Amino acid sequence: MNCSHVLVIEKRASSAFEGTTLGQTLNDERIRTIIVCGLQSEHCVLNTALDAMRRGMKVYVASDAHSTWPDGETSATETLEQINKELAESGALVAPTQAIVSMLQSRP
């Protein structure tokens, strides 16, 4: 597989935008829509999605492609549900991966 066109941005904060070139790179490439997935739902996923929306981007969150672990008081499932709800209420389109793929494939 040729991955020479793949851009790798290393991050050290909970938002992929903080302290990285991600925002400028997306802006330079005129990318206005992102799909967020990964670990940890209540930190990196949440903060990256919120930062993207603050920048005026359209944000899809793949509800079945981010995760976390229990924190002693809240189960991982409860946290996932809470984060998905919070992001949806904040303006992200939260849906399973296959639904997002279908939506994007049907776009003109």
Coordinates of N, CA and C in Angstrom, one line a residue:
M1 N 0.8 -1.2 0.0 CA 0.0 0.0 0.0 C 0.9 1.2 0.0
N2 N 0.6 2.1 -0.9 CA 1.4 3.4 -1.0 C 0.7 4.4 -0.1
C3 N 1.4 4.8 0.9 CA 0.8 5.8 1.9 C 1.6 7.1 1.8
S4 N 2.2 7.4 0.7 CA 3.0 8.6 0.6 C 2.2 9.9 0.7
H5 N 0.9 9.8 0.4 CA 0.0 10.9 0.5 C -0.7 11.1 1.9
V6 N -0.4 10.2 2.8 CA -1.0 10.2 4.1 C -0.2 11.2 5.0
L7 N -0.9 12.1 5.6 CA -0.3 13.1 6.5 C -0.4 12.6 8.0
V8 N 0.7 12.5 8.7 CA 0.7 12.1 10.1 C 1.0 13.4 10.9
I9 N 0.1 13.6 11.9 CA 0.3 14.8 12.8 C 0.3 14.2 14.2
E10 N 1.4 14.4 14.9 CA 1.5 13.9 16.3 C 0.9 14.9 17.2
K11 N 0.2 14.5 18.2 CA -0.5 15.4 19.1 C 0.0 15.0 20.5
R12 N 0.0 16.0 21.4 CA 0.4 15.8 22.8 C -0.7 16.4 23.7
A13 N -1.8 16.8 23.2 CA -2.9 17.3 24.0 C -4.2 16.6 23.7
S14 N -5.2 16.8 24.5 CA -6.5 16.1 24.3 C -7.2 16.5 23.0
S15 N -6.9 17.6 22.4 CA -7.5 18.0 21.1 C -6.4 17.9 20.1
A16 N -6.8 17.3 19.0 CA -5.8 17.1 17.9 C -5.4 18.5 17.3
F17 N -6.2 19.5 17.6 CA -5.9 20.9 17.1 C -4.9 21.6 17.9
E18 N -4.8 21.3 19.2 CA -4.0 22.0 20.2 C -2.5 21.7 20.0
G19 N -1.7 22.7 19.6 CA -0.3 22.6 19.5 C 0.2 21.8 18.3
T20 N -0.7 21.7 17.3 CA -0.4 21.0 16.1 C -0.7 21.8 14.8
T21 N -0.3 21.3 13.7 CA -0.6 22.0 12.4 C -1.9 21.6 11.8
L22 N -2.7 20.8 12.5 CA -3.9 20.2 11.9 C -4.8 21.3 11.4
G23 N -5.1 22.3 12.2 CA -6.1 23.3 11.8 C -5.6 24.0 10.5
Q24 N -4.3 24.4 10.5 CA -3.8 25.1 9.3 C -3.8 24.2 8.1
T25 N -3.4 22.9 8.3 CA -3.3 22.0 7.2 C -4.7 21.8 6.6
L26 N -5.7 21.6 7.4 CA -7.1 21.4 6.9 C -7.5 22.7 6.2
N27 N -7.2 23.8 6.8 CA -7.6 25.1 6.1 C -6.9 25.2 4.8
D28 N -5.6 24.9 4.7 CA -4.8 25.1 3.5 C -5.4 24.1 2.4
E29 N -5.9 23.0 2.8 CA -6.4 22.0 1.9 C -7.9 22.2 1.6
R30 N -8.5 23.2 2.2 CA -9.9 23.6 2.1 C -10.8 22.4 2.5
I31 N -10.4 21.7 3.6 CA -11.2 20.6 4.1 C -12.0 21.2 5.2
R32 N -13.3 21.1 5.1 CA -14.3 21.7 6.0 C -15.1 20.6 6.8
T33 N -14.9 19.4 6.5 CA -15.6 18.3 7.1 C -14.6 17.3 7.7
I34 N -14.8 16.8 8.9 CA -14.0 15.8 9.5 C -14.8 14.7 10.1
I35 N -14.3 13.5 10.2 CA -14.9 12.4 10.9 C -14.0 12.1 12.1
V36 N -14.5 12.1 13.3 CA -13.7 11.9 14.5 C -14.0 10.5 15.1
C37 N -12.9 9.8 15.4 CA -13.0 8.5 16.1 C -11.7 8.4 16.9
G38 N -11.7 7.4 17.8 CA -10.4 7.2 18.5 C -10.7 7.0 20.0
L39 N -9.6 7.2 20.8 CA -9.6 7.1 22.2 C -9.2 8.4 22.8
Q40 N -9.5 8.8 23.8 CA -10.5 8.4 24.8 C -11.7 9.3 24.6
S41 N -12.9 8.7 24.6 CA -14.1 9.4 24.2 C -14.3 10.7 25.0
E42 N -14.1 10.7 26.3 CA -14.4 11.9 27.1 C -13.2 12.9 27.1
H43 N -12.1 12.6 26.4 CA -11.0 13.5 26.3 C -10.7 13.9 24.9
C44 N -9.9 13.0 24.2 CA -9.5 13.3 22.8 C -10.6 13.5 21.8
V45 N -11.5 12.5 21.8 CA -12.6 12.6 20.9 C -13.5 13.8 21.1
L46 N -13.9 14.0 22.4 CA -14.7 15.1 22.7 C -14.1 16.5 22.4
N47 N -12.8 16.7 22.8 CA -12.2 17.9 22.6 C -11.8 18.2 21.2
T48 N -11.4 17.2 20.4 CA -11.1 17.4 19.0 C -12.4 17.8 18.3
A49 N -13.5 17.1 18.5 CA -14.8 17.4 17.9 C -15.2 18.8 18.2
L50 N -15.2 19.2 19.5 CA -15.6 20.5 19.9 C -14.8 21.6 19.3
D51 N -13.4 21.4 19.3 CA -12.5 22.4 18.7 C -12.8 22.5 17.2
A52 N -13.1 21.4 16.5 CA -13.4 21.5 15.1 C -14.7 22.3 14.8
M53 N -15.7 22.1 15.7 CA -16.9 22.8 15.5 C -16.7 24.3 15.8
R54 N -15.9 24.6 16.8 CA -15.6 26.0 17.1 C -14.9 26.7 15.9
R55 N -14.2 25.9 15.1 CA -13.6 26.4 13.9 C -14.5 26.5 12.7
G56 N -15.8 26.1 12.9 CA -16.8 26.2 11.8 C -16.8 25.0 10.9
M57 N -16.2 23.9 11.4 CA -16.1 22.7 10.6 C -17.4 21.9 10.8
K58 N -17.7 21.1 9.8 CA -18.8 20.1 9.9 C -18.1 18.8 10.5
V59 N -18.7 18.3 11.6 CA -18.1 17.2 12.3 C -19.0 16.0 12.4
Y60 N -18.5 14.9 11.9 CA -19.2 13.6 12.1 C -18.4 12.9 13.2
V61 N -19.2 12.3 14.1 CA -18.5 11.4 15.1 C -19.0 10.0 14.9
A62 N -18.1 9.1 14.6 CA -18.5 7.7 14.4 C -18.7 7.1 15.8
S63 N -20.0 6.9 16.1 CA -20.4 6.5 17.4 C -19.9 5.1 17.8
D64 N -19.6 4.3 16.8 CA -19.1 2.9 17.1 C -17.6 2.8 16.9
A65 N -16.9 4.0 16.8 CA -15.5 4.0 16.5 C -14.7 4.9 17.5
H66 N -15.3 5.0 18.7 CA -14.5 5.7 19.8 C -14.8 4.9 21.0
S67 N -13.9 5.0 22.0 CA -14.1 4.2 23.2 C -13.4 4.8 24.4
T68 N -13.7 4.2 25.5 CA -13.1 4.6 26.8 C -13.1 3.4 27.7
W69 N -12.8 3.6 28.9 CA -12.9 2.5 29.9 C -13.6 3.1 31.2
P70 N -14.1 2.2 32.0 CA -14.8 2.7 33.2 C -13.9 3.5 34.1
D71 N -14.5 4.4 34.8 CA -13.7 5.3 35.7 C -13.9 5.0 37.2
G72 N -14.6 3.9 37.5 CA -14.8 3.6 38.9 C -16.2 3.9 39.3
E73 N -16.8 5.0 38.7 CA -18.1 5.4 39.0 C -19.1 5.2 37.9
T74 N -18.5 5.4 36.7 CA -19.3 5.3 35.4 C -18.8 4.2 34.5
S75 N -19.7 3.4 34.0 CA -19.2 2.4 33.0 C -18.8 3.0 31.7
A76 N -18.0 2.3 31.0 CA -17.6 2.8 29.6 C -18.8 3.0 28.8
T77 N -19.8 2.2 28.8 CA -21.0 2.3 28.0 C -21.7 3.6 28.3
E78 N -21.8 3.9 29.6 CA -22.5 5.1 30.0 C -21.7 6.4 29.6
T79 N -20.4 6.3 29.7 CA -19.6 7.4 29.2 C -19.8 7.7 27.7
L80 N -19.7 6.6 26.9 CA -19.9 6.7 25.5 C -21.2 7.3 25.2
E81 N -22.3 6.9 25.8 CA -23.6 7.4 25.6 C -23.7 8.9 25.9
Q82 N -23.1 9.3 27.0 CA -23.0 10.7 27.5 C -22.3 11.5 26.5
I83 N -21.1 11.1 26.0 CA -20.3 11.8 25.0 C -21.0 12.0 23.7
N84 N -21.6 10.9 23.2 CA -22.4 10.9 22.0 C -23.5 12.0 22.1
K85 N -24.2 12.0 23.2 CA -25.3 12.9 23.4 C -24.8 14.3 23.4
E86 N -23.7 14.6 24.2 CA -23.2 15.9 24.3 C -22.7 16.4 22.9
L87 N -22.0 15.6 22.2 CA -21.6 16.0 20.9 C -22.7 16.3 19.9
A88 N -23.7 15.5 19.9 CA -24.9 15.7 19.1 C -25.6 17.0 19.5
E89 N -25.7 17.3 20.8 CA -26.3 18.5 21.2 C -25.5 19.7 20.9
S90 N -24.2 19.5 20.7 CA -23.3 20.6 20.3 C -23.2 20.9 18.8
G91 N -23.8 20.0 18.0 CA -23.9 20.2 16.6 C -23.2 19.2 15.7
A92 N -22.6 18.2 16.4 CA -21.9 17.1 15.6 C -23.0 16.1 15.1
L93 N -22.7 15.5 13.9 CA -23.6 14.5 13.4 C -23.0 13.2 14.0
V94 N -23.7 12.6 14.9 CA -23.2 11.3 15.6 C -24.0 10.2 15.0
A95 N -23.3 9.2 14.4 CA -23.9 8.0 13.8 C -22.9 6.9 13.7
P96 N -23.4 5.7 13.5 CA -22.4 4.6 13.3 C -21.6 4.8 12.0
T97 N -20.5 4.2 12.0 CA -19.5 4.4 10.9 C -20.2 4.1 9.5
Q98 N -20.9 3.0 9.4 CA -21.5 2.6 8.1 C -22.5 3.7 7.7
A99 N -23.3 4.2 8.6 CA -24.2 5.3 8.3 C -23.5 6.5 7.8
I100 N -22.4 6.9 8.4 CA -21.6 8.0 7.9 C -21.1 7.8 6.5
V101 N -20.5 6.6 6.3 CA -20.0 6.3 5.0 C -21.1 6.4 3.9
S102 N -22.3 5.8 4.2 CA -23.4 5.9 3.3 C -23.9 7.3 3.0
M103 N -23.9 8.2 4.1 CA -24.3 9.6 3.9 C -23.3 10.3 3.0
L104 N -22.0 10.0 3.2 CA -20.9 10.7 2.4 C -20.9 10.2 1.0
Q105 N -21.2 8.9 0.8 CA -21.2 8.4 -0.6 C -22.4 8.9 -1.4
S106 N -23.5 9.3 -0.7 CA -24.7 9.8 -1.4 C -24.6 11.3 -1.7
R107 N -23.6 12.0 -1.2 CA -23.4 13.4 -1.4 C -23.1 13.7 -2.8
P108 N -23.6 14.8 -3.4 CA -23.2 15.1 -4.8 C -21.8 15.5 -4.9

